[in-house]
Amino acid sequence: MNKFLFDFRNPLRMNVRVSLPGIRIDFHEMQFGDIDFIIPDHTHSYFETSYIADGSGLFSYIQDSGFEKKRVTIQYGPGTLIQTGPGLVHNIKPVTKSRVIYWTWEAVSGPLCRAIKPIECSSDAKQAVYPFIQAIINECIRPWKDSARAVRSLITHLLRAECGLFHCAEVRVPLVGRIPHSGLAHKALTFIRDNFFQDLSLADLARQFRVGTRQMIRILKSHEPPLRFCEELRRARVQAACQLFIRNRSLKVKEAARQCGFGDEYYFSRTFKRMTGVSPEQFRRAPVKKETS
């Protein structure tokens, strides 16, 4: 049975989840009204497609050829389609107010995983993809009972359209059985690291995996070593802040705290020092260590 989850707590964000046999797809519409905002470097454990509906900005990622790593920056505008794969380090910085529709999917195997490139960009994908995006969103918010079948059909068309855009022959979706607690703990940790910059709570994490908060605590404890939600969230945010300071030594502490999900600068500074041994100001002003061969 298809299930739909909505989150309207943030007026600038709409979240829709579609669960089909063997595949889980999350649709999000995000509006970036603050052009000073930047999503720091991060990775995903899943495939993600971003469609730029409105606005412009910069999308950058780390290209690893096996011999060297270099940062590639792409300028996006309305109609740009960006595809990222698992493990790709990337970030996004809006230059103007932007509206981005993106979707992720997991448990995909076969030719799609092998054929799809780590990243693809196209500025003329609007005609091929946007009608499916809009139709899916419209179907998901309809209260009718037959909506699930309509969404399933639209998902199929969307994936076929993407396969055409990314030169993939077909999509094969395997059936997924129950995952043991240890496997769920790893997935939960990955989710925390993927979404540290959002206003994330233990209840949000539990909803993501459709379990209660107490069960999620037990799942995290089943990891070796045992995990605590708040500690892992703080760790992910502090690690991201370190990367921001390394890339931009003039970045203000307050701005780093905001970009990494800390609502309070004092709490951020106290947490940062507890985890790194130095204050954010000391870390920011420390000389960059040169690599030696």
Short mmCIF file of N, CA and C in Angstrom, two decimals, residues 10 39 46 68 98 100 109 133 138-139 167 169 174 178 180 192 231 263 277 283-284 293:
data_model
loop_
_atom_site.label_atom_id
_atom_site.label_comp_id
_atom_site.label_asym_id
_atom_site.label_seq_id
_atom_site.Cartn_x
_atom_site.Cartn_y
_atom_site.Cartn_z
N ASN A 10 7.13 23.75 8.29
CA ASN A 10 7.91 24.81 7.66
C ASN A 10 7.14 25.29 6.44
N ILE A 39 23.97 25.48 1.73
CA ILE A 39 23.98 24.14 2.29
C ILE A 39 25.41 23.64 2.20
N TYR A 46 21.95 7.86 -1.26
CA TYR A 46 20.93 7.55 -2.26
C TYR A 46 21.13 8.43 -3.49
N GLU A 68 43.50 12.61 -8.47
CA GLU A 68 43.40 13.90 -7.79
C GLU A 68 41.94 14.26 -7.59
N SER A 98 15.34 31.11 -4.84
CA SER A 98 15.23 29.91 -5.67
C SER A 98 14.13 29.00 -5.16
N VAL A 100 13.32 24.96 -5.60
CA VAL A 100 13.90 23.71 -6.08
C VAL A 100 12.97 22.56 -5.74
N SER A 109 18.43 -0.96 -8.22
CA SER A 109 19.59 -1.73 -8.67
C SER A 109 19.47 -2.01 -10.15
N ILE A 133 6.63 15.99 -12.57
CA ILE A 133 6.81 16.50 -11.21
C ILE A 133 5.52 17.15 -10.72
N ASN A 138 0.46 17.12 -7.52
CA ASN A 138 -0.99 17.31 -7.53
C ASN A 138 -1.72 16.05 -7.06
N GLU A 139 -1.25 14.88 -7.51
CA GLU A 139 -1.90 13.63 -7.13
C GLU A 139 -1.70 13.32 -5.65
N HIS A 167 20.34 8.41 -20.38
CA HIS A 167 20.83 7.35 -21.27
C HIS A 167 20.88 5.99 -20.58
N ALA A 169 19.00 2.26 -19.97
CA ALA A 169 18.12 1.40 -20.74
C ALA A 169 16.84 1.05 -19.99
N PRO A 174 14.27 -4.20 -7.03
CA PRO A 174 14.18 -5.45 -6.29
C PRO A 174 13.22 -5.33 -5.12
N ARG A 178 12.55 -7.25 5.44
CA ARG A 178 12.73 -6.54 6.70
C ARG A 178 14.22 -6.37 6.99
N PRO A 180 17.23 -5.82 9.72
CA PRO A 180 17.49 -5.97 11.16
C PRO A 180 17.85 -4.64 11.79
N ILE A 192 21.00 11.01 9.53
CA ILE A 192 21.41 12.14 10.36
C ILE A 192 22.51 12.94 9.67
N GLU A 231 23.93 13.28 20.19
CA GLU A 231 25.39 13.33 20.06
C GLU A 231 25.81 13.21 18.60
N GLY A 263 20.80 26.71 16.22
CA GLY A 263 19.98 27.91 16.32
C GLY A 263 20.57 28.95 17.26
N GLY A 277 38.11 20.67 21.19
CA GLY A 277 39.14 21.12 22.12
C GLY A 277 39.51 22.58 21.97
N PHE A 283 39.76 27.88 16.06
CA PHE A 283 39.86 26.98 14.91
C PHE A 283 39.92 27.79 13.62
N ARG A 284 39.08 28.82 13.54
CA ARG A 284 39.00 29.63 12.32
C ARG A 284 40.31 30.37 12.05
N SER A 293 54.49 15.39 1.43
CA SER A 293 54.56 14.14 0.68
C SER A 293 55.55 13.19 1.32
#
